[in-house]
Amino acid sequence: MIDKQFEKEEFKKSVKENVKFLYRKTLEEATQEQIFQAVSYTVKDVIIDNWLKSQKAYEKQDPKIVYYMSMEFLMGRALGNNLINLGAYGEVKEALEELGLDINCIEDQEPDPALGNGGLGRLAACFLDSLATLNYCAYGCGIRYRYGMFKQEIRDGYQVEAPDNWLKNGYPFELRRPEYAKEVHFGGYVRVEWDPVNNQNKFIHEGYQAVKAVPYDMPITGYNNDVVNTLRIWDAEPIVDFNLDSFDKGDYHNAVEQENLARTIVEVLYPNDNHMAGKELRLKQQYFFVSASLQAAIAKYKKTHDDITKLHEKVVFQMNDTHPTVAVAELMRLLMDQEGLGWDQAWDITTKCCAYTNHTIMSEALEKWPIELFSRLLPRVYQIIEEINRRFILEIQQKYPGNFEKIKKMAIIYDGQVKMAHLAIVAGYSVNGVARLHTEILKNQELKDFYEMMPEKFNNKTNGITQRRFLAHGNPLLADWVTDKIGPDWITDLSQLSKLKVYADDEKALQEFMTIKFKNKERLAKYILEHNGVEVDPHSIFDIQVKRLHEYKRQLLNILHVIYLYNQIKAHPEMDFYPRTFIFGAKASAAYARAKKIIKLINCVADVVNNDASINGKLKVVFIENYRVSNAEIIFAAADVSEQISTASKEASGTGNMKFMLNGAPTLGTMDGANVEIVQEVGEENAFIFGMSSDQIINYENNGGYDPDFIYNTDPEIRQVLMQLINGTFSSDTEMFRDIYNSLLDKRNMPRPDQYFILGDFRSYAEAQKRVEEAYKDEKRWAKMALLNTACSGKFTSDRTIQEYVDDIWHLDKVVVKEN
Ligand SMILES: *Cc1c(COP(=O)(O)O)cnc(C)c1O
């Protein structure tokens, strides 16, 4: 299983040589960061051999390729994950120990490549891991942002954003591939010319600005199968090196603009999660990486195939949300203007090559671009979208004669805007939601008209996560225990975990399971002490909510309930109360003022609660700074309770919920997203479910909301909590949390007060929390619940998700790289 290159002595020699070669230092003189680089180069050496071997195997076997197009890849650190997948983690850990080095410290030197916001980007990363592990040929296609997701610092309780200069020291796991550079064009105009030879119009794009797209490849290792796939992220460079002397005045201006465009286009990741900002630069980013990726895919196909009309037999483009859906029009353009096909042939190929994944129903996240902007930036692509729209409207008219309501609701271009989801649905052959409930809502509500017109396109692919990162790497103690109990097959077949169910009443096994949980809680407590300076008791219940900060995810409900508990303990000091630690981690979009205020509120509550000697440390509140993949791994392993409390119908799937479950934390949640399927797998008795159903929520919404005033007026305990937001309890500035208070109660709050039903679900949530406490007090009962959560989490591997994509949408061929 262990590669020859990882024989310890050879490994140690190679690390020492790399330190010498890279830094002209001995191992003793090198910094930890330099040693990380040296170790990574040694690992990359092995990976490159497998990369070449994979390439050869692909060339020989000519499998169909999926191009996973995504604005975001939230990869997390590569070193540890690669070692796990190469089956070399233990070996390398020992080798480093023999050199006097701690592998954790070395891993900690790696910046998290944070080229994503949250769940959507992390999903893309899990998918790449599963594709490689399942022996499928896949490319991730994205953007090499110079600055990834910002680093979050908490100062005086406020979020402060710092730039994430992840490339500062050079990233060892990337390879620049200038030989595959492509040109991407913006602006200009389209000239039409008659082509008498082919008897058709020719469309000539002129007067544009050009940018050179240069790919950087990152290796994606499969687990123990020698497969190495590629994440190809594009950097932007000016077409010609800017040279002051060689330009006349007219060219000078244009050259400066091209240079600026190249510099700005990949500069920064937009830090919005589930929110459309509508910035021109964002559309440029989208077209930039989509055009370059499609050009590269077509060029690769043509190297070994001569019939472009059979492209769909070897290539599929999966569009991760609407962000890359300009792909369908760009593919039409390339097939017509570059490959010389007519509309019908190009359309036939495009509609067999493109598939779309929907990630949200929230209106503020739906991508719509003003015609003015779109047509100015991408004149030829816009022409093509107009024609797609014209033909689609004819289809609507044919199917629903005289029904103009349908056109209004379904057109791709309407009301001065280009609707990207509609474009993707019309031109794609598959539309999938990301959890069963979410897909049902798409079919029956949000996309009902499309579903009625083209039901065959709609399907569900419930999300998943990779157990290689979130168990094997993130929770080594539990991983070893599981392997000890059921063997190692779970690493590539997570359904094996169900074999753990026989231990649900085995006291010794339960004790071992909870001892591991305790050790992981100690590990997190140490992290919190080091990073927050707060001492937390690993004997207390670790109740954790980590995810992006968003009103629909309802961190506010959580912290208001903490205030409620605090009031209870203060009012009844003698009350029986099991000690609790409420742990939060969340980045808010830099421009999302209310979300940032909620972070401030959590920290203000923490200040008061953590420093109130009268409650005897029964309650602690911790906000973990800079939540990201690397600390997420530690956090999931240490959780007792998984908070998944979104307003029902709003969270399309969630994947954090799955990571918690895998690590043995029961879900405290609403019947939303994949929580529904989690409960189905583990049983309602092993989860804590509360709150209004998605049907109830949608029903209220369709009828103008509900009245939070009624709750405020009739529930004195809730009223007390709300008053404390504005009476100086948590901030001497009584205006500090006025906006939060108003968001729940003020009739002028748009679109209505308490849009996310926080007060509506409060009592139900508090009761569920009470059930958590009761269950936790019964040690054996809790241990059984925790173990069963791990044992029933097999469905939520991204390996299962990917196999479903392959079976129903992509139809890929398995490749063999490792010869037995
Ligand atoms: C899994 C993950 C997410 C998604 O969490 P949800 O709870 O599903 O929103 C976001 N950020 C990071 C770092 C993750 O690992």
XYZ file of C-alpha atoms in Angstrom, residues 162-566:
405
model
C -7.835 40.926 6.296
C -6.561 39.942 2.842
C -5.738 36.281 2.307
C -2.456 36.406 0.451
C -2.241 32.633 0.104
C 0.375 32.759 -2.671
C 2.789 34.862 -0.640
C 5.374 32.095 -0.155
C 4.539 30.249 -3.348
C 2.156 27.294 -3.310
C 3.969 23.975 -3.718
C 1.000 22.016 -5.066
C 0.435 23.982 -8.258
C 1.988 23.850 -11.676
C 1.901 26.715 -14.165
C 1.015 25.531 -17.680
C 1.734 28.469 -20.033
C 1.622 26.140 -23.061
C -2.150 25.818 -22.545
C -2.861 29.565 -22.344
C -6.008 30.853 -24.099
C -7.237 34.296 -25.123
C -10.483 35.702 -23.767
C -12.160 38.744 -25.343
C -14.320 41.450 -23.775
C -16.288 44.383 -25.176
C -16.081 45.546 -28.789
C -18.754 44.936 -31.379
C -19.941 42.286 -33.821
C -19.683 42.754 -37.576
C -21.787 40.541 -39.805
C -20.397 39.426 -43.150
C -21.881 37.174 -45.789
C -19.857 34.036 -46.362
C -20.655 32.992 -49.955
C -18.656 29.761 -49.714
C -20.693 28.321 -46.857
C -23.766 30.297 -47.776
C -24.241 31.753 -44.304
C -23.577 34.841 -42.205
C -20.232 35.170 -40.530
C -20.045 36.966 -37.192
C -16.812 38.801 -36.603
C -16.012 40.139 -33.159
C -13.852 43.257 -33.323
C -12.587 46.120 -31.200
C -12.407 43.986 -28.092
C -9.982 43.908 -25.199
C -8.080 40.686 -24.838
C -6.764 38.909 -21.779
C -4.494 35.904 -21.672
C -5.811 33.094 -19.485
C -2.950 30.993 -18.099
C -3.835 27.753 -16.337
C -2.357 26.520 -13.090
C -2.929 22.843 -12.426
C -3.311 21.316 -8.998
C -3.154 17.552 -8.596
C -6.209 15.768 -7.161
C -5.162 12.419 -5.793
C -7.531 9.484 -5.577
C -7.416 7.182 -2.598
C -4.890 4.389 -3.060
C -5.545 4.006 -6.790
C -2.694 6.046 -8.322
C -5.266 8.284 -10.032
C -4.322 11.927 -10.172
C -6.856 14.284 -11.723
C -6.505 18.007 -12.229
C -7.994 21.120 -10.748
C -7.284 23.702 -13.429
C -7.569 27.270 -12.198
C -6.977 30.210 -14.503
C -4.790 33.212 -13.935
C -5.027 36.347 -16.095
C -2.087 38.031 -17.782
C -1.835 40.857 -20.308
C -1.613 39.592 -23.894
C 1.604 41.377 -24.657
C 4.095 42.515 -22.127
C 3.376 46.117 -21.569
C 6.169 48.134 -23.102
C 6.043 51.899 -22.795
C 8.226 52.698 -25.820
C 6.529 50.660 -28.450
C 3.058 52.210 -28.436
C 1.637 55.178 -30.168
C -1.012 57.191 -28.381
C -4.038 55.160 -29.400
C -2.460 51.841 -28.589
C -1.137 53.212 -25.337
C -4.595 53.763 -23.935
C -5.798 50.364 -25.047
C -2.675 48.665 -23.736
C -3.135 50.244 -20.315
C -6.743 49.117 -20.237
C -5.879 45.568 -21.221
C -3.176 45.500 -18.602
C -5.644 46.740 -15.978
C -8.229 44.192 -17.012
C -5.721 41.377 -16.676
C -4.615 42.619 -13.294
C -8.059 43.063 -11.781
C -9.989 40.146 -13.213
C -8.670 37.394 -10.926
C -7.673 39.664 -8.081
C -10.243 38.655 -5.494
C -13.006 36.189 -4.671
C -16.347 37.855 -4.001
C -17.107 37.027 -0.364
C -20.869 36.647 -0.860
C -22.590 33.425 0.049
C -26.081 32.932 -1.367
C -26.210 36.522 -2.540
C -25.923 38.092 -5.984
C -23.989 41.377 -5.939
C -24.368 42.202 -9.642
C -20.903 43.676 -10.114
C -19.502 43.980 -13.627
C -16.182 42.461 -12.567
C -17.988 39.369 -11.351
C -19.505 38.772 -14.807
C -16.040 39.263 -16.279
C -14.684 36.609 -13.920
C -17.428 34.220 -14.929
C -16.886 34.598 -18.640
C -13.113 34.587 -18.240
C -12.812 31.151 -16.674
C -15.712 29.635 -18.614
C -14.355 30.687 -22.005
C -10.817 29.549 -21.207
C -12.052 26.202 -19.828
C -14.275 25.509 -22.848
C -11.534 26.426 -25.305
C -9.147 24.088 -23.490
C -11.690 21.257 -23.401
C -12.410 21.562 -27.127
C -8.701 21.751 -27.975
C -8.044 18.647 -25.901
C -10.889 16.791 -27.577
C -9.716 17.745 -31.050
C -6.215 16.476 -30.388
C -7.483 12.908 -30.523
C -10.895 13.170 -32.213
C -11.711 14.657 -35.588
C -15.517 14.889 -35.448
C -16.589 17.856 -33.323
C -20.250 16.843 -33.676
C -19.535 13.901 -31.371
C -18.177 16.100 -28.596
C -20.948 15.029 -26.221
C -19.776 11.422 -26.379
C -16.537 12.356 -24.638
C -17.256 15.561 -22.764
C -19.760 16.836 -20.227
C -19.804 20.253 -18.543
C -21.405 20.364 -15.104
C -22.308 23.892 -14.068
C -22.085 24.403 -10.306
C -24.935 26.891 -9.793
C -25.675 29.656 -12.308
C -22.217 31.251 -11.929
C -20.744 29.419 -14.963
C -23.931 29.187 -17.048
C -22.667 31.655 -19.614
C -20.951 28.430 -20.722
C -23.922 27.343 -22.794
C -23.801 30.473 -24.954
C -20.013 30.439 -25.111
C -20.052 26.816 -26.268
C -22.559 27.783 -28.982
C -20.237 30.612 -30.018
C -17.169 28.391 -30.197
C -18.995 25.694 -32.141
C -20.439 28.170 -34.643
C -17.844 30.931 -34.968
C -14.706 28.834 -34.420
C -15.729 25.361 -35.578
C -18.002 26.555 -38.381
C -21.128 24.623 -37.395
C -24.633 25.906 -38.062
C -27.079 26.819 -35.282
C -28.959 23.528 -35.215
C -25.865 21.357 -35.036
C -24.277 23.581 -32.394
C -27.487 23.567 -30.373
C -27.757 19.802 -30.581
C -24.231 19.374 -29.184
C -24.566 22.066 -26.519
C -27.790 20.613 -25.163
C -26.132 17.222 -24.864
C -22.989 18.549 -23.171
C -24.271 20.906 -20.484
C -25.935 20.153 -17.168
C -26.895 22.480 -14.324
C -27.006 22.164 -10.553
C -29.335 24.470 -8.663
C -28.168 25.463 -5.170
C -30.766 27.839 -3.838
C -34.295 29.146 -4.124
C -33.583 32.396 -2.344
C -34.471 35.285 -4.597
C -31.522 37.446 -3.560
C -29.181 34.726 -4.819
C -30.689 34.378 -8.305
C -28.373 35.722 -10.959
C -29.830 38.303 -13.295
C -27.706 40.617 -15.383
C -28.886 43.894 -16.909
C -29.026 43.654 -20.719
C -27.032 46.861 -20.980
C -24.109 45.421 -19.034
C -24.244 41.986 -20.558
C -24.440 43.090 -24.165
C -21.710 45.687 -23.730
C -19.315 43.217 -22.099
C -20.115 40.159 -24.224
C -21.735 41.393 -27.445
C -21.483 38.169 -29.435
C -22.484 35.942 -26.526
C -25.441 38.226 -25.884
C -26.569 37.893 -29.512
C -26.567 34.145 -29.086
C -28.575 34.315 -25.876
C -31.112 36.533 -27.670
C -31.506 33.874 -30.322
C -31.818 31.081 -27.724
C -34.477 33.180 -26.023
C -36.327 33.907 -29.274
C -36.531 30.231 -30.145
C -37.523 29.264 -26.598
C -40.372 31.772 -26.542
C -41.657 30.253 -29.786
C -41.653 26.884 -28.024
C -43.580 28.301 -25.083
C -46.127 29.822 -27.454
C -46.524 26.528 -29.230
C -47.093 24.644 -26.003
C -49.207 27.318 -24.293
C -50.859 29.351 -27.072
C -51.887 32.796 -25.913
C -50.494 32.302 -22.423
C -48.343 35.408 -21.990
C -48.007 34.801 -18.267
C -45.822 31.783 -19.106
C -43.535 33.879 -21.300
C -43.220 36.478 -18.601
C -42.279 33.879 -16.026
C -40.034 31.675 -18.164
C -38.275 33.868 -20.720
C -34.480 34.012 -20.520
C -34.474 37.717 -21.265
C -37.247 39.716 -19.678
C -37.704 43.094 -18.064
C -34.270 44.267 -19.181
C -32.467 41.338 -17.600
C -30.744 38.112 -18.570
C -31.830 35.335 -16.220
C -29.019 32.864 -15.899
C -31.002 30.031 -14.285
C -33.491 30.068 -17.158
C -30.650 29.973 -19.665
C -29.134 26.959 -17.904
C -32.430 25.071 -17.720
C -33.290 25.677 -21.362
C -29.865 24.772 -22.733
C -28.920 22.042 -20.271
C -30.085 18.443 -20.456
C -30.168 17.979 -16.685
C -31.303 20.178 -13.807
C -30.608 18.853 -10.368
C -31.324 19.991 -6.845
C -28.983 19.056 -4.003
C -31.280 17.319 -1.492
C -34.623 15.581 -1.806
C -36.672 18.337 -0.176
C -34.889 21.017 -2.187
C -35.548 19.220 -5.481
C -39.222 18.802 -4.577
C -39.485 22.537 -3.850
C -37.853 23.266 -7.210
C -40.310 21.045 -9.042
C -43.423 22.137 -7.180
C -42.733 25.817 -6.503
C -39.721 27.730 -7.806
C -39.269 26.034 -11.172
C -42.761 24.607 -11.528
C -43.319 26.031 -14.990
C -40.078 24.576 -16.268
C -40.766 21.253 -14.611
C -44.151 21.058 -16.322
C -42.653 21.816 -19.699
C -39.568 19.558 -19.425
C -39.999 17.116 -16.521
C -37.384 14.715 -17.902
C -34.582 17.162 -17.122
C -35.241 17.337 -13.383
C -33.497 15.084 -10.900
C -32.116 15.050 -7.387
C -28.565 14.494 -6.247
C -28.347 14.735 -2.497
C -25.005 16.278 -1.542
C -22.234 14.437 0.244
C -18.844 14.935 1.853
C -15.571 13.061 1.597
C -14.742 10.801 4.540
C -11.070 10.914 3.568
C -10.798 14.497 4.782
C -13.564 14.692 7.378
C -12.905 11.426 9.163
C -9.588 9.852 8.101
C -7.687 13.133 8.298
C -9.800 15.262 10.638
C -10.524 12.659 13.287
C -7.678 10.117 13.322
C -8.682 8.690 16.711
C -12.174 7.818 15.547
C -10.888 6.680 12.153
C -8.543 4.180 13.818
C -11.301 3.002 16.150
C -13.667 2.434 13.232
C -11.002 0.534 11.316
C -10.320 -1.518 14.413
C -13.984 -2.459 14.646
C -14.994 -3.024 11.001
C -11.799 -2.959 8.937
C -10.562 -0.229 6.578
C -13.046 -0.581 3.732
C -15.129 2.394 4.956
C -12.472 4.679 3.516
C -13.771 3.970 0.021
C -17.169 2.462 0.933
C -18.829 4.471 3.652
C -21.919 2.259 3.727
C -19.691 -0.122 5.709
C -20.252 2.131 8.715
C -23.620 0.481 9.262
C -21.670 -2.483 10.647
C -21.021 -0.298 13.676
C -24.689 -0.594 14.639
C -23.956 -3.852 16.477
C -22.008 -1.784 19.009
C -24.977 0.435 19.860
C -25.563 -1.466 23.107
C -22.007 -2.611 23.714
C -20.934 -0.747 26.815
C -17.234 -1.118 26.206
C -17.499 0.129 22.627
C -19.704 3.030 23.716
C -17.198 3.989 26.341
C -14.360 3.896 23.815
C -16.432 5.995 21.434
C -17.100 8.637 24.091
C -13.494 8.628 25.268
C -12.450 9.514 21.742
C -15.044 12.275 21.666
C -13.669 13.576 24.947
C -10.111 13.633 23.622
C -11.276 15.508 20.553
C -13.045 17.987 22.820
C -9.782 18.473 24.712
C -8.025 19.107 21.399
C -10.604 21.758 20.499
C -10.482 23.253 24.010
C -6.742 23.672 23.572
C -7.280 25.336 20.187
C -9.835 27.692 21.747
C -7.537 28.573 24.621
C -4.683 29.289 22.222
C -6.790 31.288 19.766
C -9.467 32.893 21.963
C -7.880 32.925 25.389
C -11.102 31.394 26.725
C -11.039 28.315 28.901
C -13.781 25.848 28.149
C -14.562 22.659 30.023
C -14.433 19.553 27.842
C -16.898 17.940 30.260
C -19.560 20.450 29.228
C -21.826 19.847 26.230
C -20.119 21.193 23.099
C -23.031 22.667 21.162
C -21.656 23.907 17.848
C -22.904 26.055 14.981
C -20.266 26.656 12.323
C -21.219 27.868 8.845
C -21.449 31.121 6.942
C -23.271 33.849 8.811
C -26.629 34.386 7.173
C -30.000 35.384 8.559
C -31.623 32.272 7.081
C -29.136 30.041 8.932
C -30.391 31.676 12.137
C -27.324 32.096 14.294
C -29.544 34.781 15.829
C -32.012 32.148 17.070
C -29.118 30.303 18.703
C -27.699 33.330 20.514
C -31.140 34.580 21.594
C -31.685 31.161 23.149
C -28.326 31.465 24.939
C -29.576 34.744 26.403
C -32.783 32.984 27.434
C -30.789 30.238 29.214
C -28.640 32.865 30.899
